[in-house]
Structures are given as C-alpha cells and as structure tokens.
Coordinates of C-alpha atoms in Angstrom, one line a residue:
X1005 CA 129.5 108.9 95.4
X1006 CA 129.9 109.3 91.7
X1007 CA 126.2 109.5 90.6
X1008 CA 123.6 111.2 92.6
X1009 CA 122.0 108.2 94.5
X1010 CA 118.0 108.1 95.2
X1011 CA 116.1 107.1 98.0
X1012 CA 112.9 105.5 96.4
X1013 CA 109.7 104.6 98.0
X1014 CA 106.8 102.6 96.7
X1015 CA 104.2 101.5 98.6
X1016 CA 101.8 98.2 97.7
X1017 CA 97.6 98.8 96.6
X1018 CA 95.5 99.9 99.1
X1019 CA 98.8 99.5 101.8
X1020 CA 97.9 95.8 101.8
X1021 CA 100.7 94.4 104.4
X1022 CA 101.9 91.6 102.0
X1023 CA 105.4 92.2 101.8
X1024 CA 107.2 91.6 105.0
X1025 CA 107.8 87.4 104.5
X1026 CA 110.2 85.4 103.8
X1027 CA 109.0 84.6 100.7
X1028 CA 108.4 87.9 99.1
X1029 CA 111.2 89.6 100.6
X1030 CA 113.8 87.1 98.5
X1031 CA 111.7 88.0 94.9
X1032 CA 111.7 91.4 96.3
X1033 CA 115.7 91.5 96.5
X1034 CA 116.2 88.9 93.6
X1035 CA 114.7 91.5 91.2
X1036 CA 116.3 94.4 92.6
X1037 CA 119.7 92.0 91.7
X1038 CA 118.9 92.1 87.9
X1039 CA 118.3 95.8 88.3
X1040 CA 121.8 96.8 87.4
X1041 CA 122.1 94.0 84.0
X1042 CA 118.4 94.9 83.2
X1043 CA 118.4 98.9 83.4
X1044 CA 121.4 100.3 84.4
X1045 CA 120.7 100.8 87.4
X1046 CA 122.6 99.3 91.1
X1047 CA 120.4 99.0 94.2
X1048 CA 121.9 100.0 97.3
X1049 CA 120.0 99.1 101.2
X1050 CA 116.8 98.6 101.3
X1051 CA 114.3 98.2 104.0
X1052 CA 111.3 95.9 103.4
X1053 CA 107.9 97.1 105.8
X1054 CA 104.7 95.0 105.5
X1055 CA 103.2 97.4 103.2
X1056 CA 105.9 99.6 101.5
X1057 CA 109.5 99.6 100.9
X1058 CA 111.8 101.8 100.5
X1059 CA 115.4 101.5 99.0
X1060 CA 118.4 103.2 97.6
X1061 CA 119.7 103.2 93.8
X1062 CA 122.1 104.9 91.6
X1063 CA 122.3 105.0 87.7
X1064 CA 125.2 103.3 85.8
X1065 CA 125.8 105.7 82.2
X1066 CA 123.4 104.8 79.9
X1067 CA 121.2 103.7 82.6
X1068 CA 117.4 104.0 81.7
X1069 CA 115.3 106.2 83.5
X1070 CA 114.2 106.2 86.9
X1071 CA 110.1 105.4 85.8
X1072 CA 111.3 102.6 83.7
X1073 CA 113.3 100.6 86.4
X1074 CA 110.8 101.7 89.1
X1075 CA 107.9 100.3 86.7
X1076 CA 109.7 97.3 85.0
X1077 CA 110.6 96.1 88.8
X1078 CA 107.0 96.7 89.9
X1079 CA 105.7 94.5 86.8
X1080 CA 108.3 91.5 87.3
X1081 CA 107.5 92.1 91.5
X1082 CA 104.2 91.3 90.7
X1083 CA 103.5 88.7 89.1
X1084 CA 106.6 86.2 90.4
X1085 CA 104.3 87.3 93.5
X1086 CA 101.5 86.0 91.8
X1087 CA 103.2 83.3 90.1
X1088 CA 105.0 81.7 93.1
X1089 CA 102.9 82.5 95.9
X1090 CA 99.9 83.0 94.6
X1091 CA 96.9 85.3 93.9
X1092 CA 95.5 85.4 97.0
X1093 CA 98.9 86.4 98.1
X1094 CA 99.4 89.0 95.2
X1095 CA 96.0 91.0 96.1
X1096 CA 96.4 90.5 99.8
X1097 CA 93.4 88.1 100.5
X1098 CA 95.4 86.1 102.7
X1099 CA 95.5 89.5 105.1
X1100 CA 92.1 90.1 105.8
X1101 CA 90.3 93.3 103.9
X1102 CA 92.1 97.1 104.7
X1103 CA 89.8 99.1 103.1
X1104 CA 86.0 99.2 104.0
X1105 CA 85.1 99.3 100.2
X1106 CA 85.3 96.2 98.2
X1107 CA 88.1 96.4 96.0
X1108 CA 87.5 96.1 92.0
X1109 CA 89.6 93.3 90.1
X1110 CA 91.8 95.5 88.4
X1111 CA 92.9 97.0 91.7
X1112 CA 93.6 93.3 93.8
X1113 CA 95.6 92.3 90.5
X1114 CA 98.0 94.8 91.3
X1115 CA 100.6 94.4 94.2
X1116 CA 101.8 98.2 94.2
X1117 CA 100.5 101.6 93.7
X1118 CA 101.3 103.2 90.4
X1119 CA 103.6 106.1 92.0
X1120 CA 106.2 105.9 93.6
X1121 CA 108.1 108.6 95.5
X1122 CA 111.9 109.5 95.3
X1123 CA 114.8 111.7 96.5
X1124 CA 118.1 112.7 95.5
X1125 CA 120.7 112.3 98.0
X1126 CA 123.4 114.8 97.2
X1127 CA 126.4 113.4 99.4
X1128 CA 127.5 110.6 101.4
X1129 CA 126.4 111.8 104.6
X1130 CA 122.7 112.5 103.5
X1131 CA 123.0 108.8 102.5
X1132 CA 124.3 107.4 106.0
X1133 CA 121.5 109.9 107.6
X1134 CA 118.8 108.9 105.2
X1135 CA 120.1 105.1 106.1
X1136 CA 120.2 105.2 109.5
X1137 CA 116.3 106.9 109.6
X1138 CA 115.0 103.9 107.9
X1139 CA 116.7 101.4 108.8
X1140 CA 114.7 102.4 112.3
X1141 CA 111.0 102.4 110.7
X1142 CA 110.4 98.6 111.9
X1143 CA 111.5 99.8 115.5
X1144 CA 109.0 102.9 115.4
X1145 CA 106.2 100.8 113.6
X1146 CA 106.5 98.2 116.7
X1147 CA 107.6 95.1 114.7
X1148 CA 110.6 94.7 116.2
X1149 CA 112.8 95.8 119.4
X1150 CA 116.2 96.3 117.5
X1151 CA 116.8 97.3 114.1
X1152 CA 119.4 94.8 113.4
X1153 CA 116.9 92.3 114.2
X1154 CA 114.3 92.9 111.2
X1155 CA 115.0 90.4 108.4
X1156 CA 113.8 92.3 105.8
X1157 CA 116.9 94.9 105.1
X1158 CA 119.9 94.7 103.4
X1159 CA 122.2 95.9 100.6
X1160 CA 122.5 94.5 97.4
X1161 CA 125.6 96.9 96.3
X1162 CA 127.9 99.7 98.1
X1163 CA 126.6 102.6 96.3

C-alpha cells in the first residue's frame, strides 16, 4: 500500500433502507468509478447494506480532500437517485415511514446523512481484516446465508 487507505462509512437520512437494489447499487458503483478522474481519489471494495455503505479508498497525489470526494459523491449519489428512479425512491417513500415523526422536506430530499465516518488503515493486513469483517455484515444482518452471495459488494480498484 502506497497511500494510507480509508475505510469510509456513510449512512442514508433517517437509515431509510433504499440502497440495497439493483438499481441504486449500479449509480452507487458508477460514481464511485469517476471518483479517481473527478478527485483523485481510487475506490477499493465496497459493501452496499439497505441503509448504509461502507467502502475503501485511497488518494492519488494531488487528490482532493477526503470531505470533498465524500460530499461531491453524496451530491451526484443523490440526485441520479432522484433523477433515474425517482423521488419517492430518493426520500425512501417507497419503504414505508422509519421514523415515528414526520419528516420535513428538506430532510426526505436528502438520500444520506451529512457525516460520514472514516478510518485509516495503516497496512495491508488491517485492510484484509477490515475486508473480511464487512464483507460479513449482510450475513450478521440476516439478508443473506453466504457472503459471496450478496450482490451488492465488489471492488472497483486493487488498492
């Protein structure tokens, strides 16, 4: 590993399970694609959960910062969300309500929550460790009986 390599986590408003289709996991992964001509930046595995994901990255030199990618990707995210599948989809009507308030405008507009939470991962090992941890959350979370069975993972580069 020449750069340090982060393990990011970002998880969508109100934990609204929107993300685990088809569909969203492709814009998901397409964006995360145009990371590295975009920012700087080249996205490693990823795991894609209903309501969070959580991925791997390292900067390129000159890369921009961390916030910028994580907040840039979280705008374009959002509204091809919108854009190609839909409000509804977007502010997670489609799911049924999460939350026993009613949410404000503002707050079903937006697909993620505004922080994000991230780690550096100081060797290969922590990486393979941190990997094989995650790439188990669908297991524990009952979605699936084998890990290599949930679509919604991959790698977009060998970091």
């Amino acid at each position: 590993m020449e750069s340090p390599v982060y393990f990011v986590t970002t998880c969508t408003q109100h934990r609204r399970p929107i993300l685990a289709t088809t569909a969203v996991a492709n814009i998901l992964s397409d964006e995360w694609r145009t990371a590295h001509k975009r920012h700087g930046w080249l996205v490693g595995r990823y795991v894609i959960m209903p309501d969070h994901v959580h991925f791997f990255c390292a900067a390129e030199p000159n890369a921009k910062t961390l916030s910028v990618l994580i907040g840039a990707w979280k705008e374009w995210t959002s509204k091809r969300i919108a854009r190609e599948l839909g409000a509804a989809v977007a502010a997670g009507a489609d799911r049924g309500p999460r939350s026993p308030r009613a949410a404000t405008a503002e707050e079903t507009a937006r697909v993620w929550q505004r922080e994000f939470f991230d780690r550096v991962l100081r060797s290969e090992e922590s990486y393979a460790q941190k990997w094989e941890y995650v790439r188990q959350n669908p297991v524990r979370a009952g979605l699936t009986a084998r890990m290599e069975d949930w679509p919604f993972q991959g790698e977009i580069h060998s970091l």
